[in-house]
CSV table of C-alpha atoms in Angstrom, one decimal:
chain,number,residue,atom,x,y,z
U,1,MET,CA,65.5,122.3,117.6
U,2,ALA,CA,68.7,124.3,118.0
U,3,ARG,CA,72.0,122.6,117.5
U,4,ILE,CA,74.3,121.0,120.1
U,5,ASP,CA,77.9,121.7,119.2
U,6,THR,CA,80.2,118.9,120.3
U,7,HIS,CA,83.4,120.5,118.8
U,8,HIS,CA,83.7,124.0,120.3
U,9,HIS,CA,87.0,125.1,121.9
U,10,ALA,CA,87.9,127.3,124.9
U,11,ILE,CA,91.1,129.3,125.3
U,12,PRO,CA,91.1,130.8,128.8
U,13,ASP,CA,93.4,133.7,129.4
U,14,PHE,CA,95.6,131.8,131.8
U,15,TYR,CA,96.0,128.9,129.3
U,16,ARG,CA,97.0,131.4,126.6
U,17,ALA,CA,99.5,132.9,129.0
U,18,ALA,CA,101.0,129.4,129.7
U,19,LEU,CA,101.3,128.7,126.0
U,20,GLU,CA,102.9,132.0,125.3
U,21,LYS,CA,105.4,131.5,128.2
U,22,ALA,CA,106.4,128.2,126.4
U,23,GLY,CA,106.8,130.0,123.1
U,24,ILE,CA,103.6,128.6,121.6
U,25,ASP,CA,101.4,131.1,119.7
U,26,GLU,CA,99.7,128.7,117.2
U,27,ALA,CA,98.0,125.4,116.9
U,28,GLY,CA,97.8,123.3,113.8
U,29,GLY,CA,99.5,126.0,111.8
U,30,ARG,CA,97.0,128.7,112.8
U,31,ALA,CA,97.5,131.6,115.2
U,32,LEU,CA,95.7,131.2,118.5
U,33,PRO,CA,92.4,133.0,118.1
U,34,GLN,CA,90.7,135.2,120.6
U,35,TRP,CA,88.2,133.6,122.9
U,36,SER,CA,85.9,134.5,125.7
U,37,PRO,CA,82.7,132.9,127.1
U,38,GLN,CA,80.8,135.9,125.8
U,39,ALA,CA,82.2,135.5,122.3
U,40,SER,CA,81.3,131.8,122.4
U,41,LEU,CA,77.7,132.7,123.3
U,42,LYS,CA,77.5,135.2,120.5
U,43,THR,CA,78.9,132.7,118.0
U,44,MET,CA,76.5,130.0,119.2
U,45,ASP,CA,73.6,132.3,118.5
U,46,ALA,CA,74.9,133.0,115.0
U,47,LEU,CA,75.1,129.2,114.4
U,48,ASP,CA,71.8,128.4,116.0
U,49,VAL,CA,73.6,126.4,118.7
U,50,SER,CA,71.7,125.9,122.0
U,51,THR,CA,74.6,124.2,123.8
U,52,ALA,CA,78.3,124.0,123.2
U,53,ILE,CA,80.5,121.3,124.8
U,54,LEU,CA,83.7,123.1,125.4
U,55,SER,CA,87.2,121.5,125.0
U,56,VAL,CA,90.8,122.6,125.0
U,57,SER,CA,92.5,121.9,121.7
U,58,THR,CA,96.0,120.9,120.9
U,59,PRO,CA,98.6,121.0,122.5
U,60,GLY,CA,96.5,120.4,125.6
U,61,THR,CA,99.1,120.0,128.4
U,62,THR,CA,101.6,118.1,126.4
U,63,PHE,CA,104.0,121.1,126.1
U,64,LEU,CA,104.7,120.6,129.9
U,65,PRO,CA,107.0,117.5,130.1
U,66,GLN,CA,106.7,117.1,133.9
U,67,ALA,CA,103.6,115.2,135.2
U,68,ALA,CA,103.1,117.6,138.1
U,69,ASP,CA,103.1,120.7,135.9
U,70,ALA,CA,100.8,119.1,133.3
U,71,SER,CA,98.4,117.9,136.1
U,72,ALA,CA,98.3,121.3,137.7
U,73,LEU,CA,97.4,122.9,134.4
U,74,ALA,CA,94.7,120.3,133.6
U,75,ARG,CA,93.2,120.8,137.0
U,76,ASP,CA,93.1,124.6,136.5
U,77,LEU,CA,91.5,124.2,133.1
U,78,ASN,CA,88.9,121.7,134.4
U,79,ASP,CA,88.0,123.8,137.4
U,80,TYR,CA,87.6,126.8,135.2
U,81,THR,CA,85.3,125.1,132.6
U,82,ALA,CA,83.3,123.3,135.4
U,83,ALA,CA,82.6,126.7,137.0
U,84,LEU,CA,81.6,128.2,133.6
U,85,VAL,CA,79.2,125.3,133.0
U,86,ALA,CA,77.8,125.7,136.6
U,87,GLU,CA,76.9,129.3,135.8
U,88,ASN,CA,75.1,128.4,132.5
U,89,PRO,CA,74.5,124.7,132.4
U,90,GLN,CA,72.1,124.8,129.5
U,91,ARG,CA,74.4,126.7,127.2
U,92,PHE,CA,77.7,125.0,128.1
U,93,GLY,CA,79.1,121.6,128.8
U,94,PHE,CA,82.8,120.5,128.9
U,95,PHE,CA,85.2,117.8,128.0
U,96,ALA,CA,87.8,117.6,130.7
U,97,THR,CA,91.5,118.0,129.8
U,98,ILE,CA,93.5,115.0,130.8
U,99,PRO,CA,97.4,115.2,131.3
U,100,LEU,CA,98.5,112.5,128.9
U,101,PRO,CA,101.0,110.9,128.3
U,102,HIS,CA,101.3,110.6,132.1
U,103,ILE,CA,99.1,107.7,132.7
U,104,ASP,CA,98.8,107.8,136.5
U,105,ALA,CA,98.1,111.5,136.5
U,106,ALA,CA,95.7,111.0,133.6
U,107,VAL,CA,93.7,108.4,135.5
U,108,SER,CA,93.6,110.6,138.6
U,109,GLU,CA,92.3,113.6,136.7
U,110,THR,CA,89.8,111.5,134.8
U,111,VAL,CA,88.3,110.2,138.0
U,112,ARG,CA,88.2,113.7,139.5
U,113,ALA,CA,86.7,115.4,136.5
U,114,LEU,CA,84.0,112.8,135.9
U,115,ASP,CA,83.1,111.9,139.5
U,116,THR,CA,83.5,115.3,141.2
U,117,LEU,CA,83.3,118.0,138.6
U,118,ASN,CA,80.6,116.2,136.6
U,119,ALA,CA,82.4,116.7,133.3
U,120,ASP,CA,80.4,115.7,130.2
U,121,GLY,CA,83.3,113.6,129.1
U,122,VAL,CA,87.0,114.0,128.4
U,123,VAL,CA,89.1,115.2,125.5
U,124,LEU,CA,92.1,113.1,124.5
U,125,LEU,CA,94.6,114.1,121.8
U,126,ALA,CA,95.1,111.5,119.2
U,127,ASN,CA,98.8,111.6,120.1
U,128,ASN,CA,100.4,113.0,123.2
U,129,ALA,CA,104.1,113.9,122.8
U,130,GLY,CA,104.3,111.2,120.1
U,131,ILE,CA,102.4,108.5,122.0
U,132,TYR,CA,99.2,107.5,120.3
U,133,LEU,CA,95.9,106.5,121.8
U,134,GLY,CA,95.6,102.7,121.5
U,135,GLN,CA,99.3,102.0,122.1
U,136,THR,CA,100.3,99.7,124.9
U,137,GLY,CA,100.3,100.9,128.5
U,138,GLN,CA,97.0,102.8,128.6
U,139,ASP,CA,94.6,100.1,129.9
U,140,GLU,CA,94.2,101.7,133.3
U,141,LEU,CA,92.9,104.9,131.7
U,142,PHE,CA,90.5,103.1,129.4
U,143,ALA,CA,89.3,100.9,132.2
U,144,ALA,CA,88.4,104.1,134.3
U,145,LEU,CA,86.6,105.6,131.3
U,146,ASP,CA,84.8,102.3,130.5
U,147,ALA,CA,83.6,101.9,134.1
U,148,ARG,CA,82.0,105.4,133.8
U,149,SER,CA,80.6,104.8,130.3
U,150,ALA,CA,82.4,108.0,129.4
U,151,VAL,CA,82.2,110.1,126.3
U,152,VAL,CA,85.7,110.6,124.9
U,153,PHE,CA,86.3,113.3,122.3
U,154,ILE,CA,89.4,112.6,120.3
U,155,HIS,CA,91.0,115.7,118.8
U,156,PRO,CA,94.1,115.7,116.6
U,157,ALA,CA,97.5,117.1,117.5
U,158,ASP,CA,100.6,117.9,115.5
U,159,LEU,CA,102.0,114.8,113.9
U,160,PRO,CA,105.1,113.5,115.7
U,161,GLY,CA,107.5,114.5,112.9
U,162,PRO,CA,108.5,117.5,110.9
U,163,THR,CA,105.9,119.4,109.0
U,164,VAL,CA,106.0,119.7,105.2
U,165,PRO,CA,106.6,123.3,103.9
U,166,ASP,CA,103.4,124.9,102.6
U,167,VAL,CA,101.1,122.2,104.1
U,168,ALA,CA,99.1,123.6,107.0
U,169,PRO,CA,98.9,120.9,109.7
U,170,PHE,CA,95.2,121.5,110.3
U,171,ALA,CA,94.4,121.0,106.6
U,172,ALA,CA,95.9,117.5,106.2
U,173,ASP,CA,98.0,116.3,109.1
U,174,PHE,CA,95.2,116.6,111.6
U,175,LEU,CA,93.1,114.2,109.6
U,176,LEU,CA,95.9,111.7,109.5
U,177,ASP,CA,96.5,112.0,113.2
U,178,THR,CA,92.9,111.2,114.1
U,179,THR,CA,93.0,108.3,111.6
U,180,ARG,CA,96.1,106.8,113.2
U,181,ALA,CA,94.5,106.9,116.7
U,182,ALA,CA,91.3,105.3,115.4
U,183,TYR,CA,93.3,102.6,113.6
U,184,LEU,CA,95.2,101.7,116.7
U,185,LEU,CA,92.1,101.7,118.9
U,186,VAL,CA,90.5,99.1,116.5
U,187,ARG,CA,93.7,97.2,115.6
U,188,ASN,CA,94.7,96.7,119.3
U,189,GLY,CA,91.3,95.7,120.5
U,190,ILE,CA,90.4,98.8,122.6
U,191,ARG,CA,87.0,99.2,121.0
U,192,ARG,CA,86.0,95.6,122.0
U,193,THR,CA,87.8,95.5,125.3
U,194,TYR,CA,86.1,98.7,126.5
U,195,PRO,CA,82.7,98.8,124.8
U,196,ASN,CA,81.1,101.3,127.1
U,197,ILE,CA,83.3,104.2,126.0
U,198,LYS,CA,81.7,106.4,123.4
U,199,PHE,CA,84.5,107.8,121.2
U,200,ILE,CA,83.8,110.9,119.1
U,201,LEU,CA,86.2,111.4,116.3
U,202,SER,CA,86.9,115.0,115.2
U,203,HIS,CA,86.4,116.3,111.6
U,204,ALA,CA,84.3,113.3,110.5
U,205,GLY,CA,86.9,110.9,111.6
U,206,GLY,CA,89.7,112.2,109.4
U,207,PHE,CA,90.2,109.6,106.7
U,208,VAL,CA,88.3,106.8,108.6
U,209,PRO,CA,85.0,106.7,106.6
U,210,TYR,CA,86.8,107.0,103.3
U,211,ALA,CA,89.6,104.5,104.0
U,212,SER,CA,87.7,102.1,106.4
U,213,HIS,CA,87.7,99.1,104.1
U,214,ARG,CA,91.4,99.5,103.2
U,215,MET,CA,92.3,99.7,106.9
U,216,ALA,CA,90.1,96.7,107.7
U,217,VAL,CA,92.1,94.7,105.1
U,218,ALA,CA,95.4,95.8,106.6
U,219,ILE,CA,94.3,94.9,110.1
U,220,THR,CA,93.0,91.5,108.9
U,221,GLY,CA,96.3,90.7,107.3
U,222,ASP,CA,98.2,91.9,110.4
U,223,THR,CA,96.2,90.3,113.2
U,224,GLY,CA,93.9,87.8,111.6
U,225,ALA,CA,90.8,89.7,112.9
U,226,SER,CA,87.6,89.3,111.1
U,227,PRO,CA,87.3,92.1,108.5
U,228,THR,CA,83.6,92.5,109.0
U,229,ASP,CA,84.1,92.8,112.8
U,230,THR,CA,86.9,95.3,112.1
U,231,LEU,CA,84.6,97.4,110.0
U,232,ASP,CA,81.9,97.2,112.7
U,233,ASP,CA,84.5,98.5,115.2
U,234,PHE,CA,85.3,101.5,112.9
U,235,ARG,CA,81.6,102.2,112.5
U,236,SER,CA,81.1,102.1,116.3
U,237,PHE,CA,82.9,105.5,116.6
U,238,TYR,CA,80.9,108.7,116.6
U,239,PHE,CA,81.9,111.4,114.1
U,240,ASP,CA,81.4,115.2,114.3
U,241,THR,CA,80.8,117.4,111.3
U,242,ALA,CA,83.4,120.1,112.1
U,243,LEU,CA,84.8,121.5,108.9
U,244,SER,CA,83.5,118.2,107.3
U,245,SER,CA,79.9,118.8,106.2
U,246,SER,CA,80.8,119.7,102.6
U,247,PRO,CA,78.9,118.1,99.6
U,248,ALA,CA,82.0,116.0,99.0
U,249,ALA,CA,82.5,114.7,102.6
U,250,LEU,CA,78.9,114.2,103.8
U,251,PRO,CA,78.0,111.4,101.4
U,252,THR,CA,80.8,109.2,102.6
U,253,LEU,CA,80.2,110.0,106.2
U,254,LEU,CA,76.5,109.3,105.9
U,255,ALA,CA,77.1,106.1,104.0
U,256,PHE,CA,79.6,104.8,106.6
U,257,ALA,CA,78.6,106.0,110.1
U,258,ALA,CA,76.2,103.8,112.2
U,259,PRO,CA,72.7,105.2,112.7
U,260,GLY,CA,72.8,107.9,115.5
U,261,HIS,CA,76.6,108.3,115.3
U,262,ILE,CA,77.0,111.8,113.7
U,263,THR,CA,77.0,115.0,115.8
U,264,PHE,CA,77.2,118.7,114.8
U,265,GLY,CA,80.6,120.5,115.3
U,266,SER,CA,81.7,124.0,114.5
U,267,ASP,CA,85.4,124.0,115.5
U,268,TRP,CA,85.1,127.6,116.6
U,269,PRO,CA,87.2,129.7,117.3
U,270,PHE,CA,90.0,127.9,115.4
U,271,ALA,CA,87.6,127.8,112.5
U,272,PRO,CA,86.5,131.5,112.2
U,273,LEU,CA,82.8,132.2,112.2
U,274,PRO,CA,82.5,132.6,108.4
U,275,ALA,CA,84.1,129.2,107.9
U,276,SER,CA,81.8,127.6,110.6
U,277,GLN,CA,78.8,129.3,108.9
U,278,LEU,CA,79.9,128.0,105.5
U,279,PHE,CA,80.0,124.4,106.6
U,280,ALA,CA,76.8,124.8,108.6
U,281,ALA,CA,75.2,126.1,105.4
U,282,ASP,CA,76.4,123.1,103.5
U,283,LEU,CA,74.7,120.9,106.1
U,284,ASP,CA,71.5,123.0,105.8
U,285,ASN,CA,71.5,122.7,102.1
U,286,TYR,CA,72.3,119.0,101.9
U,287,PRO,CA,69.2,116.8,101.0
U,288,LEU,CA,68.6,115.1,104.4
U,289,ASP,CA,65.3,113.8,105.6
U,290,THR,CA,63.8,115.6,108.6
U,291,ALA,CA,64.6,112.8,111.1
U,292,THR,CA,68.3,112.5,110.0
U,293,ARG,CA,68.8,116.2,110.1
U,294,ALA,CA,67.3,116.4,113.7
U,295,GLU,CA,69.6,113.5,114.8
U,296,ILE,CA,72.8,115.2,113.5
U,297,GLU,CA,71.9,118.6,114.8
U,298,SER,CA,70.8,117.6,118.3
U,299,ALA,CA,69.2,114.2,118.9
U,300,ASN,CA,72.4,112.2,118.7
U,301,ALA,CA,74.1,114.5,121.1
U,302,LEU,CA,71.2,114.4,123.5
U,303,ALA,CA,71.6,110.6,123.6
U,304,LEU,CA,75.3,111.1,124.6
U,305,PHE,CA,74.5,113.9,127.1
U,306,PRO,CA,71.1,113.2,128.5
U,307,ARG,CA,71.4,116.0,131.1
U,308,LEU,CA,70.7,118.5,128.3
U,309,GLY,CA,67.3,117.1,127.7
U,310,ALA,CA,65.2,114.0,127.2
U,311,ALA,CA,67.2,111.4,125.3
U,312,PRO,CA,65.5,110.6,122.0
U,313,PRO,CA,64.3,107.1,121.1
U,314,THR,CA,66.8,104.6,119.6
U,315,PRO,CA,67.7,105.6,116.0
U,316,PRO,CA,65.7,103.7,113.4
U,317,ALA,CA,67.2,100.7,111.8
U,318,ARG,CA,68.7,101.0,108.3
U,319,SER,CA,66.4,101.4,105.4
U,320,PRO,CA,66.0,98.3,103.2
U,321,ILE,CA,68.4,99.7,100.6
U,322,GLY,CA,70.9,100.6,103.4
U,323,ASN,CA,70.6,97.1,104.8
U,324,ILE,CA,71.3,95.6,101.4
U,325,LYS,CA,74.4,97.8,101.0
U,326,HIS,CA,75.6,96.8,104.5
U,327,GLN,CA,75.2,93.1,103.9
U,328,ALA,CA,76.9,93.4,100.5
U,329,THR,CA,79.9,95.1,102.1
U,330,ARG,CA,80.2,92.3,104.7
U,331,THR,CA,80.1,89.7,101.9
U,332,VAL,CA,82.9,91.4,100.0
U,333,MET,CA,85.0,91.7,103.1
U,334,ARG,CA,84.6,88.0,103.9
U,335,GLN,CA,85.7,87.2,100.3
U,336,ILE,CA,88.8,89.4,100.7
U,337,ALA,CA,89.6,87.6,104.0
U,338,ARG,CA,89.4,84.2,102.3
U,339,LEU,CA,91.6,85.3,99.5
U,340,MET,CA,94.2,86.7,101.9
U,341,ALA,CA,94.1,83.5,104.0
U,342,SER,CA,94.7,81.4,100.8
U,343,GLN,CA,97.8,83.3,99.8
C-alpha cells in the first residue's frame, strides 16, 4: 500500500509574499523552497505517497503580532488548503493553521477549521512567539481540541533565544523545541487532562524517545508524579519519521513508541527530494516485519484519518520479549522513584 505522508508542507504564493513583506526569507536556517500543488503531487509519486497531509511550517502566523492580522492570514491559509483538498480529497489532506499565541483567536479558528472546513487536524508550533505549548492559559484551546478528538501536529519553531553561529536551527534547535513542548504537555498534565487529543510529534519527537527516562525522572522529582505514568504519557504521543528514519534513529523510536504510534513523514519541500528519498530508503532497508512496515507507511495514519480509507484493526499487543522489556522499564522507574523519595 502506498504511503501516507503526515509531514508535508505547503507554501502558497500569498503566504510567501506575506513572509517576504515581513523580511522573512528562510525557516529554520533554510531558504524558503519553491512549492506548488503540482510539485507536491510529483514529489508524492517519487516517494510512493498516496496522500499527503499538508501543513504550514514555522513561522506560521507568529510573525504578525496583532491577533486580527494573524487570524486573517490563518483563515486565508485554511480556506486555500481546504479548497485544494476538496479538489483532490484522496491525494491531499490538511492540518489547519492556528493563530497562536492569541488564544481567543486560536480557539475560534480551530472550531471553524474542524467543524466547517473539515480539516484533518491542526498544526501547532512547539513555541509561538516564545510561549510554549503546555504552558498555563491554553486550556480553552485544548478543551476545544479534546471535544473534537482532534489530531494535533506539533511542528518546531525557532528557539526563543539567539542562534549559535554555524549551528543550523533545523539540525539541532528544532529537535529541542519539539522536546520542550512535549515535556511541558506531560509535566503540566495536558496529556491526561485531554486524553482525546492525538498529538503527532515531528521528527520522531526530537529527543523524546532517547531522553524519555531522564525526563521522567526530572518530572517525578519536580511534581511527584509517578515515573511509570509519566513514561506512559510520553509514549502516548505519535511520532513521524521525517528526517528520522536513519539506522541510528529508528531503533530507539521503535523501542519506545507505543504500538501504532509511528507515521511516515517526508518534510518536503523543506527537505529537498533527494534527502526525503534518502530517509525513505533507510526505512525501506531497515529490517521490519511486514505488519510493522505497513503500519508505519499507511495503517497508523489511516487510523488517525479514517476518511482516507477503512481504519485497520487495533495494532497487535507487544511481543513477549517486548512486554518483558516494558515491564522491566517500569520496575526500574519505580525503584528510581523510591530512591528519590528517600533522599
